[in-house]
Amino acid sequence: VERAAEAAINARSEVREAYSAYRNSFDIAKHYRDEIVPLNKRIAEENLLRYNGMLIGVFDLLADARSQITSVNSYIESLRDYWIAQSDLQMALIGKPSLAAAARTSPASTGRPDH
C-alpha cells in the first residue's frame, strides 16, 4: 500500500514539474512572439528609413539586421523548448511505458521479420 501511495505521489510530482516547465516555456515563447520579434522588426524598419535618409551607415544597418536575426533564432529555440516541454507533459500525463507493453510490440510478437 505504501509503494502504491509513493508511486501516486511521484506521479503527481512529475506532472507538476512537467506542467511548470511547459508553462514557463510557453510564456517565454509567447513573449518572443508578441513583443521581442515585432519590436525588432519595427526597429529594423526605422533603421532602414534612417539609412535611406543617409543618417546611418551600412554597418549600422547590418548590425541591426544581425540583432533581428538573433531575436528570431531565439524565438525559434524557445518554440522548440515549448514543444519539447509539451511532449514531456503529455508523457507525464500518460505515464512511463512498461516493459510488458514493449514486449507486446516487439517484432517477434507481431510476426514481421526483422530487417
Short mmCIF file of C-alpha atoms in Angstrom, two decimals:
data_model
loop_
_atom_site.label_atom_id
_atom_site.label_comp_id
_atom_site.label_asym_id
_atom_site.label_seq_id
_atom_site.Cartn_x
_atom_site.Cartn_y
_atom_site.Cartn_z
CA VAL A 1 0.00 0.00 0.00
CA GLU A 2 2.86 2.36 0.84
CA ARG A 3 4.56 1.65 -2.51
CA ALA A 4 1.32 2.43 -4.33
CA ALA A 5 0.95 5.67 -2.38
CA GLU A 6 4.58 6.55 -3.14
CA ALA A 7 4.03 5.87 -6.85
CA ALA A 8 0.95 8.13 -6.84
CA ILE A 9 2.87 10.92 -5.09
CA ASN A 10 5.78 10.57 -7.53
CA ALA A 11 3.40 10.65 -10.50
CA ARG A 12 1.71 13.83 -9.26
CA SER A 13 5.09 15.42 -8.63
CA GLU A 14 6.29 14.52 -12.12
CA VAL A 15 3.16 16.01 -13.67
CA ARG A 16 3.55 19.21 -11.61
CA GLU A 17 7.17 19.59 -12.70
CA ALA A 18 6.30 18.92 -16.34
CA TYR A 19 3.44 21.42 -16.24
CA SER A 20 5.68 24.05 -14.66
CA ALA A 21 8.30 23.59 -17.40
CA TYR A 22 5.55 23.63 -20.04
CA ARG A 23 4.03 26.85 -18.70
CA ASN A 24 7.40 28.60 -18.39
CA SER A 25 8.43 27.70 -21.92
CA PHE A 26 5.01 28.78 -23.23
CA ASP A 27 5.34 32.17 -21.52
CA ILE A 28 8.83 32.69 -22.94
CA ALA A 29 7.79 31.73 -26.47
CA LYS A 30 4.72 33.98 -26.24
CA HIS A 31 6.88 36.88 -25.04
CA TYR A 32 9.20 36.47 -28.01
CA ARG A 33 6.27 36.14 -30.43
CA ASP A 34 4.24 39.06 -29.13
CA GLU A 35 6.87 41.56 -28.02
CA ILE A 36 10.50 40.96 -28.92
CA VAL A 37 10.28 39.89 -32.58
CA PRO A 38 7.73 42.61 -33.60
CA LEU A 39 9.78 45.24 -31.74
CA ASN A 40 12.97 44.22 -33.54
CA LYS A 41 11.10 44.26 -36.85
CA ARG A 42 9.87 47.77 -36.19
CA ILE A 43 13.38 48.88 -35.21
CA ALA A 44 14.73 47.38 -38.43
CA GLU A 45 12.12 49.26 -40.47
CA GLU A 46 13.01 52.53 -38.72
CA ASN A 47 16.72 51.94 -39.26
CA LEU A 48 16.07 51.28 -42.94
CA LEU A 49 14.34 54.65 -43.15
CA ARG A 50 17.29 56.25 -41.36
CA TYR A 51 19.66 54.53 -43.79
CA ASN A 52 17.64 55.77 -46.77
CA GLY A 53 17.87 59.27 -45.31
CA MET A 54 21.65 58.82 -45.02
CA LEU A 55 21.57 59.20 -41.24
CA ILE A 56 23.24 55.84 -40.51
CA GLY A 57 25.76 53.77 -42.39
CA VAL A 58 25.71 50.33 -43.91
CA PHE A 59 27.43 48.73 -40.93
CA ASP A 60 24.79 50.04 -38.53
CA LEU A 61 22.10 48.61 -40.78
CA LEU A 62 23.90 45.25 -40.94
CA ALA A 63 24.35 45.18 -37.16
CA ASP A 64 20.64 45.80 -36.75
CA ALA A 65 19.82 43.01 -39.21
CA ARG A 66 22.10 40.70 -37.23
CA SER A 67 20.28 41.54 -33.99
CA GLN A 68 16.93 40.92 -35.69
CA ILE A 69 18.14 37.54 -36.91
CA THR A 70 19.36 36.70 -33.41
CA SER A 71 15.96 37.53 -31.91
CA VAL A 72 14.16 35.36 -34.48
CA ASN A 73 16.56 32.48 -33.81
CA SER A 74 15.94 32.87 -30.07
CA TYR A 75 12.20 32.74 -30.74
CA ILE A 76 12.63 29.54 -32.74
CA GLU A 77 14.68 27.99 -29.92
CA SER A 78 12.07 28.99 -27.35
CA LEU A 79 9.38 27.48 -29.57
CA ARG A 80 11.40 24.26 -29.76
CA ASP A 81 11.68 24.24 -25.96
CA TYR A 82 7.92 24.75 -25.74
CA TRP A 83 7.19 21.74 -27.97
CA ILE A 84 9.64 19.59 -26.01
CA ALA A 85 8.03 20.66 -22.73
CA GLN A 86 4.59 19.93 -24.16
CA SER A 87 5.62 16.43 -25.18
CA ASP A 88 7.20 15.89 -21.75
CA LEU A 89 3.93 16.96 -20.14
CA GLN A 90 1.96 14.57 -22.35
CA MET A 91 4.32 11.73 -21.44
CA ALA A 92 3.97 12.58 -17.74
CA LEU A 93 0.18 12.50 -18.08
CA ILE A 94 0.22 9.20 -19.96
CA GLY A 95 2.81 7.59 -17.72
CA LYS A 96 6.00 5.73 -18.33
CA PRO A 97 5.84 2.79 -20.72
CA SER A 98 6.18 -0.56 -19.03
CA LEU A 99 8.34 -3.47 -20.13
CA ALA A 100 5.25 -5.60 -20.72
CA ALA A 101 3.97 -3.10 -23.31
CA ALA A 102 7.35 -3.09 -25.04
CA ALA A 103 7.36 -6.90 -25.20
CA ARG A 104 3.93 -6.93 -26.82
CA THR A 105 5.09 -4.67 -29.66
CA SER A 106 8.36 -6.48 -30.36
CA PRO A 107 8.93 -7.79 -33.91
CA ALA A 108 8.74 -11.40 -32.71
CA SER A 109 5.22 -10.91 -31.38
CA THR A 110 3.96 -9.09 -34.49
CA GLY A 111 5.11 -11.84 -36.82
CA ARG A 112 7.04 -9.45 -39.08
CA PRO A 113 10.62 -10.32 -39.98
CA ASP A 114 13.29 -8.06 -38.57
CA HIS A 115 15.09 -6.08 -41.31
#
